Amino acid sequence: MTTNTVVVVHGKSEIALVRRIQNLLRMPMVIVSRDNGEEAITMAQLPEFLSTGIFSSENSLHKAYPQLEYTPRAKIKMERLKIFTVMDVDMDRRSLRSYQTKDMFRESPFYDRIISVYNDPNMDEIMTEIGLGQIQNKKVRSYAKIMDEITDPLDLLAKLECCSSTNMDILVRHCLSRRPPYQNQIKPI
C-alpha cells in the first residue's frame, strides 16, 4: 500500500504516539527516527537531517521507502508528500522560532512539504496536560499504558486542539482526513 505521509520523530515517546495513531486508523505512513528512537533528533539537527542522506532528493527518499507515492516522469515526483517533523522543544528555545516558521528548512529539497509539529516542553508534559496520564520512571511501560488509553482518534484530536503547548493536532487532523470513516468529518490541513 502506498502512502504520502512521512513522520520524522524526536524520540521514543513520539514514536509511540505516532504508531498508536497509525494502528488506530490503519493508516500507512513512514516513521523516521534515529536508532528506533534510542538517539533523539533535536530541532537544531533537523536542517542537516532533512537535506542529506535519504532526504537529499526525491529519488533517495523513494529508494529508502519505496512505499511512498512516486511519479518517475513528473517534474515533482512526490507532489502529494507531506513530511511532519514531531519535535520536543526541551531546552532548544533558540531554534523554536526558526522551526515553527520553517526557515531552518530552506536548504531541504522538501522545504515546501515539511510541516513542523512541536511539543513544549516535551511529549510527556503534553500527555499529562491533555489528561492521558503522567509518565513514570519506566518511560516505555508508561507510554504503552497511556497509548492503550487512546481509543478514539476524534477525542484525541479534540484534546490536542485545546492544548496550547503543542500543535500535534495538525498531524492527527491530517491522518484522520486520509481515512474514509473520518473524511467527511475532518477538514484536511
XYZ file of C-alpha atoms in Angstrom:
189
model
C 0.000 0.000 0.000
C 1.366 3.423 -0.916
C 1.462 6.488 1.268
C 2.371 10.151 1.031
C 2.972 10.726 4.754
C 6.394 10.720 6.407
C 6.790 11.472 10.115
C 10.261 12.321 11.442
C 10.207 11.900 15.219
C 12.279 13.259 18.089
C 12.492 10.014 20.102
C 10.697 7.056 21.679
C 7.713 8.969 23.069
C 6.860 10.415 19.682
C 7.284 7.020 18.006
C 4.820 5.509 20.498
C 2.172 8.146 19.783
C 2.588 8.095 16.003
C 2.447 4.287 15.937
C -0.717 4.369 18.042
C -2.341 6.783 15.594
C -1.140 4.637 12.697
C -2.593 1.481 14.253
C -5.894 3.068 15.286
C -6.504 4.439 11.822
C -4.857 1.554 9.961
C -3.038 4.206 8.008
C 0.140 3.580 6.080
C 2.896 6.065 6.869
C 6.657 6.112 7.120
C 8.093 6.829 10.582
C 11.710 8.012 10.564
C 13.897 8.186 13.666
C 17.462 7.598 14.736
C 18.083 4.087 16.005
C 14.345 3.476 16.569
C 14.153 6.485 18.891
C 17.107 5.466 21.054
C 19.020 8.526 19.850
C 16.972 11.721 19.832
C 16.780 14.085 16.890
C 16.718 17.703 18.068
C 15.312 20.744 16.306
C 18.838 22.081 15.794
C 19.821 18.870 13.970
C 16.846 18.882 11.597
C 18.204 21.185 8.860
C 21.078 18.807 8.151
C 18.966 15.685 8.743
C 16.344 16.826 6.198
C 18.808 17.783 3.477
C 21.288 14.879 3.492
C 21.230 11.093 3.242
C 17.799 9.742 2.371
C 16.410 13.294 2.391
C 18.903 14.610 -0.178
C 16.450 14.075 -3.053
C 13.117 12.576 -4.005
C 14.955 9.661 -5.635
C 16.913 8.932 -2.434
C 13.787 9.058 -0.307
C 11.911 6.790 -2.695
C 14.781 4.280 -2.745
C 14.776 4.156 1.058
C 10.961 3.965 1.262
C 9.505 2.520 -1.965
C 6.001 2.593 -0.458
C 5.931 6.389 -0.885
C 3.859 7.655 -3.812
C 6.259 8.385 -6.659
C 5.717 9.508 -10.249
C 9.045 8.912 -12.057
C 8.429 11.114 -15.121
C 6.923 14.084 -13.301
C 8.927 17.220 -12.504
C 7.927 16.907 -8.835
C 7.960 13.168 -8.301
C 6.391 13.209 -4.826
C 3.946 16.055 -5.234
C 1.482 14.917 -2.538
C 4.219 14.141 0.012
C 3.925 15.648 3.493
C 6.820 15.380 5.948
C 5.783 16.001 9.543
C 8.601 16.682 11.994
C 7.450 15.929 15.546
C 9.876 17.513 17.992
C 10.133 18.316 21.683
C 11.180 21.877 22.427
C 13.028 20.775 25.584
C 15.828 23.275 26.124
C 16.154 24.314 22.474
C 14.315 27.671 22.664
C 16.790 29.269 20.246
C 15.684 27.018 17.386
C 11.942 27.168 18.134
C 11.021 30.249 16.090
C 13.028 29.115 13.062
C 11.456 25.665 13.411
C 7.900 26.999 13.597
C 8.357 29.325 10.604
C 10.269 26.628 8.664
C 13.172 28.997 7.994
C 15.588 26.304 9.146
C 14.462 24.020 6.296
C 15.222 26.379 3.403
C 18.087 24.158 2.185
C 15.986 20.993 2.151
C 14.676 19.783 -1.208
C 11.416 19.125 0.656
C 11.073 22.634 2.132
C 7.546 23.229 0.842
C 6.374 19.801 2.062
C 7.667 19.964 5.655
C 5.181 20.579 8.456
C 6.654 21.451 11.855
C 4.962 19.898 14.893
C 6.189 20.880 18.350
C 5.608 19.765 21.936
C 6.516 22.385 24.531
C 8.385 21.428 26.607
C 8.002 17.752 25.632
C 5.592 14.937 24.778
C 5.495 13.718 28.400
C 4.095 17.061 29.562
C 1.580 17.159 26.709
C 0.210 13.725 27.635
C -0.271 14.940 31.221
C -1.784 18.257 30.099
C -4.419 16.600 27.890
C -5.351 14.160 30.633
C -3.902 10.918 29.309
C -1.709 10.279 32.330
C 1.649 11.037 33.785
C 4.839 9.391 32.591
C 6.560 7.425 35.327
C 10.258 6.490 35.678
C 9.764 3.439 33.499
C 9.020 5.541 30.441
C 8.464 2.742 27.915
C 5.934 0.965 30.145
C 4.214 4.257 30.996
C 3.853 5.133 27.338
C 2.473 1.708 26.465
C -0.192 2.169 29.143
C -1.035 5.717 28.038
C -1.197 4.737 24.358
C -3.638 1.954 25.209
C -5.907 4.666 26.653
C -6.185 6.293 23.229
C -9.125 4.539 21.597
C -10.984 7.395 19.904
C -8.920 9.446 17.450
C -11.566 12.198 17.337
C -11.337 12.558 21.122
C -7.535 12.748 20.872
C -7.877 15.455 18.207
C -10.266 17.464 20.398
C -7.895 17.261 23.383
C -4.883 18.291 21.315
C -6.762 21.213 19.734
C -7.416 22.588 23.222
C -3.755 22.331 24.251
C -1.734 25.481 23.569
C 1.587 23.716 24.269
C 1.511 21.693 21.061
C 0.262 21.730 17.505
C 0.177 17.918 17.279
C -3.472 18.271 16.245
C -2.163 19.122 12.747
C -0.723 15.619 12.357
C -3.813 13.924 13.827
C -6.090 16.033 11.587
C -4.020 15.067 8.528
C -4.224 11.371 9.397
C -7.966 11.474 10.074
C -8.648 13.347 6.834
C -6.990 10.496 4.913
C -9.178 7.728 6.340
C -12.642 7.038 4.836
C -14.595 6.859 8.126
C -13.458 10.373 9.063
C -13.016 12.145 5.727
C -16.408 13.852 5.809
C -15.948 14.943 9.444
C -12.422 16.385 9.250
C -11.259 19.310 7.174
C -7.822 18.499 5.666
C -4.812 20.647 6.537
